[in-house]
XYZ file of C-alpha atoms in Angstrom:
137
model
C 0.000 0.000 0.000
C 1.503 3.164 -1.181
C -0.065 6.080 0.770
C 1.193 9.438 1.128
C -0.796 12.570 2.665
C 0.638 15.866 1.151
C -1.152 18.888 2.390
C 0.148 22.212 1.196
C 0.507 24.482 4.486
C 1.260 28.583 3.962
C 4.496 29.274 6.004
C 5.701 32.844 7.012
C 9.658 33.567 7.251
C 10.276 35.333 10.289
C 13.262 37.635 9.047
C 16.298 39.386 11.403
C 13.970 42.495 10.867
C 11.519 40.952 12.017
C 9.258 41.087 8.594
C 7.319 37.852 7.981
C 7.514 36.754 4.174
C 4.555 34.095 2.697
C 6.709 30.623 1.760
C 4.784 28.159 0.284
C 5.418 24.645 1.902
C 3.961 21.385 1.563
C 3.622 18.395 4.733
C 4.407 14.633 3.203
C 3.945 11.616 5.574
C 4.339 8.411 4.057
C 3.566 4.691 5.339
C 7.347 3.574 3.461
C 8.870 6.140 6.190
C 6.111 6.107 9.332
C 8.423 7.970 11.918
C 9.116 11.085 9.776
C 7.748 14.431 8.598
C 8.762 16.235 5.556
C 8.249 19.447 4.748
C 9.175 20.143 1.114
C 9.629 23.755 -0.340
C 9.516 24.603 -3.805
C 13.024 26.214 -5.780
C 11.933 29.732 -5.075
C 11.665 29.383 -1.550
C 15.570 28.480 -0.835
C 18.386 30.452 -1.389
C 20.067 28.547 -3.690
C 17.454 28.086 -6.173
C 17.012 24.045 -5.596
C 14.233 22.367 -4.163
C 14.419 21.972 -0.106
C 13.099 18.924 2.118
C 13.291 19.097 5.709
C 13.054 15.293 7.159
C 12.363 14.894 10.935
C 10.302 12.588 13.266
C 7.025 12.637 13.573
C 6.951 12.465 17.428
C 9.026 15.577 17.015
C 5.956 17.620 15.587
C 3.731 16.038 17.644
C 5.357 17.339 21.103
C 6.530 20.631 19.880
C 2.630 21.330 19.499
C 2.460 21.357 22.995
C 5.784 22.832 24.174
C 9.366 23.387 22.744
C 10.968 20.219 21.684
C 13.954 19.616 19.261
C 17.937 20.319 19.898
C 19.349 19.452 16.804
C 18.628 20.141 13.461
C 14.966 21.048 13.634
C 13.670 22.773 16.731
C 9.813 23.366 17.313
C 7.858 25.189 19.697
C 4.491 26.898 20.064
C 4.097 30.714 19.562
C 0.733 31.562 21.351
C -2.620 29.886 20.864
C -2.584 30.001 16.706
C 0.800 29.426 15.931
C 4.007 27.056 15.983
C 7.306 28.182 15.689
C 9.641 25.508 13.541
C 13.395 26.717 13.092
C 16.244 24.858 10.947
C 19.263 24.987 11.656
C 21.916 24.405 8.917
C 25.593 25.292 8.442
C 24.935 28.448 6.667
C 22.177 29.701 9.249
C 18.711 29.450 10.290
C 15.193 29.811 9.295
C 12.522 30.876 11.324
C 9.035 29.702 9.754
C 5.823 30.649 11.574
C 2.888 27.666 10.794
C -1.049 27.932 11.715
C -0.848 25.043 14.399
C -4.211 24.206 13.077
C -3.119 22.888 9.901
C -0.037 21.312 11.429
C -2.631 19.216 14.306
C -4.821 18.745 11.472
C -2.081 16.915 9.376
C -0.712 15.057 12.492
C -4.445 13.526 12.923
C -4.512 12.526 9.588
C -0.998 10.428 9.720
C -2.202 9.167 12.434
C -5.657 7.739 10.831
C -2.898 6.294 8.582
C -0.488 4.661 10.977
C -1.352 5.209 14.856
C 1.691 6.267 17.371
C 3.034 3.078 18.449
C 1.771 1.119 15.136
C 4.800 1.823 12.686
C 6.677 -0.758 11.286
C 9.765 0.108 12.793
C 12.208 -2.667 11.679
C 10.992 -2.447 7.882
C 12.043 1.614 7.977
C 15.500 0.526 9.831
C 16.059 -2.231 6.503
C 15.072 0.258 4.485
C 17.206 3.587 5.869
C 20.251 0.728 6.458
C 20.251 -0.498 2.428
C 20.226 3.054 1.421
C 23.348 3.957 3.902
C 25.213 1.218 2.776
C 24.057 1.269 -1.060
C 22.956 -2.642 -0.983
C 26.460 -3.998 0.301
């Protein structure tokens, strides 16, 4: 069974002044990768021109609803009643993007309808992430 739930989500770039700029974004959760999130931005929405795909865990989202969660890569945190903060962090700096927590609970619920929390197929994803490390040695 090949499912995948994309929902396109409007993101705002919190900038160093403090300006918020529209970014398009879209949510992916897929049953062939059951303990991540990816959020996928379009070529004029990076800096370098390419197309951009964030990859974290799902559990990740899922607490940083609540309160801030994340110390690597991707950090998340809610920014009033409305609002989630989700920052990532690369070499070259960080982004700030503001998301309606609405459409980021109402995503969540709907991966979850898909595969419950607890009910992924853990050791399939490990084969899986493992043959791609190691290129099918």
């Amino acid at each position: 069974m090949d499912t995948t739930i994309r929902q396109p989500v409007r993101a705002r770039l919190i900038t160093a002044e403090d300006r918020e700029v529209p970014v398009p974004a879209t949510l992916r959760y897929s049953v062939h990768d059951p303990l991540a999130v990816f959020v996928d931005f379009p070529p004029e929405a990076a800096l370098d021109g390419e197309h951009v795909t964030w990859i974290f865990a799902r559990s990740l989202l899922d607490a940083g609803l609540a309160a801030p969660a994340g110390r690597g890569d991707v950090r998340i945190r809610p920014c009033g009643a409305t609002r989630t903060l989700l920052e990532f962090h690369a070499p070259h700096g960080v982004a700030v993007l503001g998301f309606d927590t609405g459409a980021l609970r109402d995503f969540l619920r709907r991966s979850y309808a898909v595969v419950a929390a607890g009910e992924e197929d853990v050791g399939t994803a490990v084969e899986r992430g493992l043959g791609a490390l190691f290129g099918g040695v």
